[in-house]
C-alpha cells in the first residue's frame, strides 16, 4: 500500500525506524525510492527539519540514538511525509512520544502534503487521547 501512495509524489519525507517501528529501510532495498527525492528528519534545538539524502547509508546516530542525516541540504518542499507513532486510529489520529516534534513540524507545512502514519497492526487502536495540538494523518498503513 505504501508504494502506491508514493506514485505521483516526487519529494518524500521518511523516518529512520527505532527497534519498535516498521523498517522503512526496506523501501531502499526494494528500489521503491529510486525516482524520488528522499529526506529524513533531524532534531536540533527541539525542532524537526528534513534534509535530503541520496542513500540510507548517509544516516548517522543523532541526539536520541535515532539515525539522522548529516547536516546538508534542507528540504524546502515535501509532497508526502511518513510519520511514526506509538499508536494510530483507523481514522488517522496519532499518539506520538510526547515531545510534540512531529506535531509542531506538521502544523507548519502545507495542507497539500500527504501525511501517512505507519505502524504495526498491534499499534492500531480504536481510540487514543487527543489534544488541540495533535495533527491528524491523511492515511494509516500497518505493516
JSON list of N, CA and C in Angstrom, two decimals, residues 46-50 78 81 83 94 99-115 131-138:
[
{"chain": "A", "resi": 46, "resn": "UNK", "atom": "N", "xyz": [15.06, 21.16, 19.70]},
{"chain": "A", "resi": 46, "resn": "UNK", "atom": "CA", "xyz": [13.64, 20.88, 19.90]},
{"chain": "A", "resi": 46, "resn": "UNK", "atom": "C", "xyz": [12.76, 20.99, 18.67]},
{"chain": "A", "resi": 47, "resn": "UNK", "atom": "N", "xyz": [13.38, 21.08, 17.48]},
{"chain": "A", "resi": 47, "resn": "UNK", "atom": "CA", "xyz": [12.59, 21.20, 16.25]},
{"chain": "A", "resi": 47, "resn": "UNK", "atom": "C", "xyz": [13.08, 20.23, 15.19]},
{"chain": "A", "resi": 48, "resn": "UNK", "atom": "N", "xyz": [12.14, 19.70, 14.41]},
{"chain": "A", "resi": 48, "resn": "UNK", "atom": "CA", "xyz": [12.47, 18.83, 13.29]},
{"chain": "A", "resi": 48, "resn": "UNK", "atom": "C", "xyz": [12.72, 19.67, 12.04]},
{"chain": "A", "resi": 49, "resn": "UNK", "atom": "N", "xyz": [13.69, 19.25, 11.26]},
{"chain": "A", "resi": 49, "resn": "UNK", "atom": "CA", "xyz": [13.87, 19.76, 9.91]},
{"chain": "A", "resi": 49, "resn": "UNK", "atom": "C", "xyz": [14.23, 18.56, 9.05]},
{"chain": "A", "resi": 50, "resn": "UNK", "atom": "N", "xyz": [13.83, 18.59, 7.80]},
{"chain": "A", "resi": 50, "resn": "UNK", "atom": "CA", "xyz": [14.08, 17.47, 6.90]},
{"chain": "A", "resi": 50, "resn": "UNK", "atom": "C", "xyz": [15.20, 17.83, 5.94]},
{"chain": "A", "resi": 78, "resn": "UNK", "atom": "N", "xyz": [8.01, 19.09, 0.66]},
{"chain": "A", "resi": 78, "resn": "UNK", "atom": "CA", "xyz": [7.69, 17.67, 0.72]},
{"chain": "A", "resi": 78, "resn": "UNK", "atom": "C", "xyz": [6.31, 17.49, 0.09]},
{"chain": "A", "resi": 81, "resn": "UNK", "atom": "N", "xyz": [4.79, 12.83, 3.60]},
{"chain": "A", "resi": 81, "resn": "UNK", "atom": "CA", "xyz": [5.63, 12.56, 4.77]},
{"chain": "A", "resi": 81, "resn": "UNK", "atom": "C", "xyz": [5.09, 11.32, 5.47]},
{"chain": "A", "resi": 83, "resn": "UNK", "atom": "N", "xyz": [5.04, 9.24, 8.86]},
{"chain": "A", "resi": 83, "resn": "UNK", "atom": "CA", "xyz": [5.17, 9.66, 10.26]},
{"chain": "A", "resi": 83, "resn": "UNK", "atom": "C", "xyz": [5.11, 8.45, 11.19]},
{"chain": "A", "resi": 94, "resn": "UNK", "atom": "N", "xyz": [-3.16, 10.16, 15.92]},
{"chain": "A", "resi": 94, "resn": "UNK", "atom": "CA", "xyz": [-1.82, 9.65, 16.22]},
{"chain": "A", "resi": 94, "resn": "UNK", "atom": "C", "xyz": [-1.44, 9.95, 17.66]},
{"chain": "A", "resi": 99, "resn": "UNK", "atom": "N", "xyz": [6.89, 14.55, 22.98]},
{"chain": "A", "resi": 99, "resn": "UNK", "atom": "CA", "xyz": [7.64, 15.80, 22.87]},
{"chain": "A", "resi": 99, "resn": "UNK", "atom": "C", "xyz": [7.01, 16.77, 21.87]},
{"chain": "A", "resi": 100, "resn": "UNK", "atom": "N", "xyz": [6.17, 16.28, 20.99]},
{"chain": "A", "resi": 100, "resn": "UNK", "atom": "CA", "xyz": [5.48, 17.13, 20.03]},
{"chain": "A", "resi": 100, "resn": "UNK", "atom": "C", "xyz": [6.29, 17.55, 18.82]},
{"chain": "A", "resi": 101, "resn": "UNK", "atom": "N", "xyz": [7.45, 16.91, 18.58]},
{"chain": "A", "resi": 101, "resn": "UNK", "atom": "CA", "xyz": [8.29, 17.29, 17.45]},
{"chain": "A", "resi": 101, "resn": "UNK", "atom": "C", "xyz": [7.54, 17.21, 16.13]},
{"chain": "A", "resi": 102, "resn": "UNK", "atom": "N", "xyz": [6.90, 16.06, 15.88]},
{"chain": "A", "resi": 102, "resn": "UNK", "atom": "CA", "xyz": [6.19, 15.90, 14.61]},
{"chain": "A", "resi": 102, "resn": "UNK", "atom": "C", "xyz": [4.97, 16.81, 14.53]},
{"chain": "A", "resi": 103, "resn": "UNK", "atom": "N", "xyz": [4.21, 16.93, 15.60]},
{"chain": "A", "resi": 103, "resn": "UNK", "atom": "CA", "xyz": [3.04, 17.81, 15.56]},
{"chain": "A", "resi": 103, "resn": "UNK", "atom": "C", "xyz": [3.43, 19.25, 15.26]},
{"chain": "A", "resi": 104, "resn": "UNK", "atom": "N", "xyz": [4.52, 19.72, 15.87]},
{"chain": "A", "resi": 104, "resn": "UNK", "atom": "CA", "xyz": [4.99, 21.08, 15.60]},
{"chain": "A", "resi": 104, "resn": "UNK", "atom": "C", "xyz": [5.39, 21.23, 14.14]},
{"chain": "A", "resi": 105, "resn": "UNK", "atom": "N", "xyz": [6.13, 20.25, 13.63]},
{"chain": "A", "resi": 105, "resn": "UNK", "atom": "CA", "xyz": [6.56, 20.32, 12.23]},
{"chain": "A", "resi": 105, "resn": "UNK", "atom": "C", "xyz": [5.36, 20.27, 11.29]},
{"chain": "A", "resi": 106, "resn": "UNK", "atom": "N", "xyz": [4.46, 19.32, 11.53]},
{"chain": "A", "resi": 106, "resn": "UNK", "atom": "CA", "xyz": [3.31, 19.14, 10.65]},
{"chain": "A", "resi": 106, "resn": "UNK", "atom": "C", "xyz": [2.36, 20.33, 10.67]},
{"chain": "A", "resi": 107, "resn": "UNK", "atom": "N", "xyz": [2.30, 21.04, 11.78]},
{"chain": "A", "resi": 107, "resn": "UNK", "atom": "CA", "xyz": [1.40, 22.20, 11.85]},
{"chain": "A", "resi": 107, "resn": "UNK", "atom": "C", "xyz": [1.89, 23.34, 10.98]},
{"chain": "A", "resi": 108, "resn": "UNK", "atom": "N", "xyz": [3.16, 23.30, 10.58]},
{"chain": "A", "resi": 108, "resn": "UNK", "atom": "CA", "xyz": [3.72, 24.38, 9.79]},
{"chain": "A", "resi": 108, "resn": "UNK", "atom": "C", "xyz": [3.87, 24.08, 8.30]},
{"chain": "A", "resi": 109, "resn": "UNK", "atom": "N", "xyz": [3.39, 22.92, 7.85]},
{"chain": "A", "resi": 109, "resn": "UNK", "atom": "CA", "xyz": [3.54, 22.59, 6.44]},
{"chain": "A", "resi": 109, "resn": "UNK", "atom": "C", "xyz": [2.21, 22.78, 5.69]},
{"chain": "A", "resi": 110, "resn": "UNK", "atom": "N", "xyz": [2.31, 22.79, 4.39]},
{"chain": "A", "resi": 110, "resn": "UNK", "atom": "CA", "xyz": [1.14, 22.97, 3.54]},
{"chain": "A", "resi": 110, "resn": "UNK", "atom": "C", "xyz": [0.13, 21.84, 3.74]},
{"chain": "A", "resi": 111, "resn": "UNK", "atom": "N", "xyz": [-1.13, 22.18, 3.66]},
{"chain": "A", "resi": 111, "resn": "UNK", "atom": "CA", "xyz": [-2.19, 21.18, 3.76]},
{"chain": "A", "resi": 111, "resn": "UNK", "atom": "C", "xyz": [-2.19, 20.21, 2.60]},
{"chain": "A", "resi": 112, "resn": "UNK", "atom": "N", "xyz": [-1.45, 20.52, 1.53]},
{"chain": "A", "resi": 112, "resn": "UNK", "atom": "CA", "xyz": [-1.40, 19.62, 0.37]},
{"chain": "A", "resi": 112, "resn": "UNK", "atom": "C", "xyz": [-0.42, 18.47, 0.56]},
{"chain": "A", "resi": 113, "resn": "UNK", "atom": "N", "xyz": [0.42, 18.54, 1.60]},
{"chain": "A", "resi": 113, "resn": "UNK", "atom": "CA", "xyz": [1.37, 17.46, 1.88]},
{"chain": "A", "resi": 113, "resn": "UNK", "atom": "C", "xyz": [0.61, 16.28, 2.47]},
{"chain": "A", "resi": 114, "resn": "UNK", "atom": "N", "xyz": [0.73, 15.12, 1.84]},
{"chain": "A", "resi": 114, "resn": "UNK", "atom": "CA", "xyz": [0.06, 13.90, 2.30]},
{"chain": "A", "resi": 114, "resn": "UNK", "atom": "C", "xyz": [0.78, 13.37, 3.52]},
{"chain": "A", "resi": 115, "resn": "UNK", "atom": "N", "xyz": [0.06, 13.19, 4.63]},
{"chain": "A", "resi": 115, "resn": "UNK", "atom": "CA", "xyz": [0.62, 12.71, 5.89]},
{"chain": "A", "resi": 115, "resn": "UNK", "atom": "C", "xyz": [0.19, 11.26, 6.11]},
{"chain": "A", "resi": 131, "resn": "UNK", "atom": "N", "xyz": [-5.24, 15.93, 21.79]},
{"chain": "A", "resi": 131, "resn": "UNK", "atom": "CA", "xyz": [-5.13, 17.31, 22.26]},
{"chain": "A", "resi": 131, "resn": "UNK", "atom": "C", "xyz": [-5.33, 18.25, 21.08]},
{"chain": "A", "resi": 132, "resn": "UNK", "atom": "N", "xyz": [-5.53, 19.52, 21.37]},
{"chain": "A", "resi": 132, "resn": "UNK", "atom": "CA", "xyz": [-5.77, 20.51, 20.33]},
{"chain": "A", "resi": 132, "resn": "UNK", "atom": "C", "xyz": [-4.58, 20.64, 19.38]},
{"chain": "A", "resi": 133, "resn": "UNK", "atom": "N", "xyz": [-3.38, 20.32, 19.85]},
{"chain": "A", "resi": 133, "resn": "UNK", "atom": "CA", "xyz": [-2.17, 20.46, 19.03]},
{"chain": "A", "resi": 133, "resn": "UNK", "atom": "C", "xyz": [-1.90, 19.23, 18.15]},
{"chain": "A", "resi": 134, "resn": "UNK", "atom": "N", "xyz": [-2.62, 18.13, 18.36]},
{"chain": "A", "resi": 134, "resn": "UNK", "atom": "CA", "xyz": [-2.36, 16.89, 17.62]},
{"chain": "A", "resi": 134, "resn": "UNK", "atom": "C", "xyz": [-2.80, 17.04, 16.16]},
{"chain": "A", "resi": 135, "resn": "UNK", "atom": "N", "xyz": [-1.93, 16.59, 15.25]},
{"chain": "A", "resi": 135, "resn": "UNK", "atom": "CA", "xyz": [-2.20, 16.65, 13.82]},
{"chain": "A", "resi": 135, "resn": "UNK", "atom": "C", "xyz": [-2.64, 15.27, 13.34]},
{"chain": "A", "resi": 136, "resn": "UNK", "atom": "N", "xyz": [-3.76, 15.25, 12.64]},
{"chain": "A", "resi": 136, "resn": "UNK", "atom": "CA", "xyz": [-4.34, 14.01, 12.13]},
{"chain": "A", "resi": 136, "resn": "UNK", "atom": "C", "xyz": [-3.65, 13.60, 10.82]},
{"chain": "A", "resi": 137, "resn": "UNK", "atom": "N", "xyz": [-3.46, 12.29, 10.65]},
{"chain": "A", "resi": 137, "resn": "UNK", "atom": "CA", "xyz": [-2.88, 11.73, 9.44]},
{"chain": "A", "resi": 137, "resn": "UNK", "atom": "C", "xyz": [-3.95, 11.64, 8.35]},
{"chain": "A", "resi": 138, "resn": "UNK", "atom": "N", "xyz": [-3.51, 11.70, 7.09]},
{"chain": "A", "resi": 138, "resn": "UNK", "atom": "CA", "xyz": [-4.43, 11.51, 5.96]},
{"chain": "A", "resi": 138, "resn": "UNK", "atom": "C", "xyz": [-4.73, 10.03, 5.73]}
]
